[in-house]
C-alpha atoms as one frame of an Amber mdcrd trajectory, in Angstrom:
protein
 126.652   3.423 239.364 128.698   6.553 238.900 129.704   6.125 235.280 131.881
   9.234 235.444 134.466   7.154 237.262 134.544   4.338 234.690 137.671   5.797
 233.075 139.555   4.519 236.127 138.897   0.910 235.081 142.004  -0.604 233.533
 140.171  -2.927 231.160 138.713  -1.428 228.002 136.168  -4.250 227.995 134.958
  -3.239 231.464 134.622   0.389 230.369 132.597  -0.729 227.341 130.295  -2.741
 229.611 129.723   0.248 231.887 129.215   2.606 228.945 126.747   0.350 227.168
 124.799  -0.727 230.271 122.608   2.372 230.334 121.820   2.125 226.638 120.977
  -1.579 226.941 118.642  -0.929 229.883 116.933   1.942 228.041 116.457  -0.176
 224.919 115.049  -2.982 227.067 112.559  -0.591 228.659 111.645   0.721 225.208
 111.066  -2.820 223.936 108.887  -3.718 226.933 106.885  -0.480 226.597 106.441
  -1.111 222.856 105.260  -4.640 223.539 102.864  -3.383 226.228 101.525  -0.742
 223.840 100.863  -3.344 221.165  99.117  -5.763 223.570  97.110  -3.454 225.807
  93.509  -2.517 224.991  92.821   1.118 224.056  92.888   3.425 227.055  95.092
   5.574 229.239  97.554   2.822 230.165  98.106   1.987 226.498  98.622   5.693
 225.761 101.177   5.905 228.589 103.004   2.852 227.220 103.112   4.500 223.793
 104.559   7.731 225.190 107.115   5.800 227.236 108.084   3.630 224.264 108.517
   6.486 221.804 110.312   8.722 224.294 112.684   5.954 225.315 113.425   4.861
 221.741 114.134   8.446 220.702 116.229   9.329 223.736 118.219   6.098 223.500
 118.865   6.052 219.788 119.043   9.753 218.964 120.825  10.984 222.051 122.424
   8.299 224.183 123.812   6.184 221.336 125.048   9.189 219.390 128.814   9.695
 219.513 128.342  13.314 218.422 127.477  14.576 221.908 129.129  13.520 225.154
 126.702  10.822 226.106 127.141   7.044 226.276 127.732   6.624 222.527 130.696
   9.003 222.662 132.413   7.074 225.440 131.675   3.742 223.794 133.184   4.895
 220.487 136.130   6.456 222.282 136.868   3.131 224.003 136.296   1.123 220.816
 138.750   3.280 218.898 141.125   3.462 221.871 141.283   7.269 221.697 140.630
   9.178 224.917 139.320  12.739 224.446 138.024  11.769 221.027 136.232  15.028
 220.259 139.108  17.309 221.161 141.707  15.245 219.351 139.633  14.778 216.198
 138.716  18.497 216.196 142.388  19.518 216.410 143.248  17.186 213.560 140.327
  18.394 211.409 141.168  22.057 212.080 144.770  21.384 211.078 143.601  19.605
 207.901 141.163  22.397 207.060 143.839  25.088 207.500 146.229  23.070 205.359
 143.626  22.717 202.585 142.587  26.364 202.711 145.865  28.135 203.384 148.641
  25.591 202.720 150.560  26.504 205.881 152.679  23.315 205.872 152.391  22.982
 209.632 152.974  19.594 211.254 149.918  17.594 212.240 148.957  17.922 215.932
 149.170  14.126 216.278 150.495  11.362 214.109 148.113   8.520 213.282 147.959
   6.045 210.432 146.479   7.423 207.205 143.267   5.493 207.743 142.892   6.636
 211.359 143.676  10.247 210.392 141.001  10.175 207.688 138.504   8.582 210.080
 139.124  11.214 212.738 138.832  14.091 210.270 135.588  12.706 208.829 134.288
  12.120 212.358 135.057  15.728 213.325 133.228  17.088 210.274 130.203  14.880
 210.992 130.161  16.116 214.604 130.354  19.735 213.420 127.516  19.238 210.927
 125.421  17.407 213.512 125.940  20.168 216.064 125.227  22.865 213.475 121.911
  21.234 212.607 121.093  20.671 216.280 121.922  24.252 217.273 120.031  25.668
 214.289 117.031  23.561 215.278 117.198  24.845 218.840 117.603  28.405 217.558
 114.522  28.035 215.339 112.490  26.704 218.268 113.645  29.555 220.488 112.901
  32.019 217.666 109.381  30.692 217.340 108.655  30.913 221.055 110.634  33.963
 222.282 111.508  37.566 221.379 112.593  37.471 217.729 115.367  40.088 217.619
 117.265  38.694 220.605 117.209  35.218 219.131 118.429  36.543 215.778 121.366
  38.333 217.458 122.256  35.220 219.454 122.068  33.068 216.318 124.380  35.342
 214.324 126.829  35.515 217.239 126.871  31.736 217.738 127.278  30.905 214.053
 130.052  33.482 213.615 131.905  32.038 216.610 131.341  28.481 215.327 132.841
  29.166 211.897 135.658  31.451 213.043 136.759  29.104 215.824 136.708  26.165
 213.408 139.085  27.899 211.004 141.391  29.896 213.288 141.755  27.964 216.542
């Protein structure tokens, strides 16, 4: 199935089914591989089941189910909340809120939501930013450990400066 076209479905329920199908299949494979690992006698097949189980659990839970990157979890949460373009809209709202708290510009909010929804979107945006910061720092550390040190350091400084400046000013 081409899940990229699921946004064309009129029913939110249908979009949720399409979005969660991949995660459900991956979790099923992980459960079967875990069961096989626990039942098989020691040997190569058991080792392969272990690798498949751990890899599938990690990729499903840490990546696919996460709403912080644009994988299945993001689209599922977006449909559950009924907010298309969830990242962009929550980021705009959080940037507006941050500028208001820091500089008191008294600008109108980019979108009007209920107080509860506004707070949820702002908190969501901050969690996404923190998640991405930790993820990118982790990747930068791995690259630093395995590649030319000075280039990685320059790239890290550049990326972090852009991350913080864009968050405040854009």
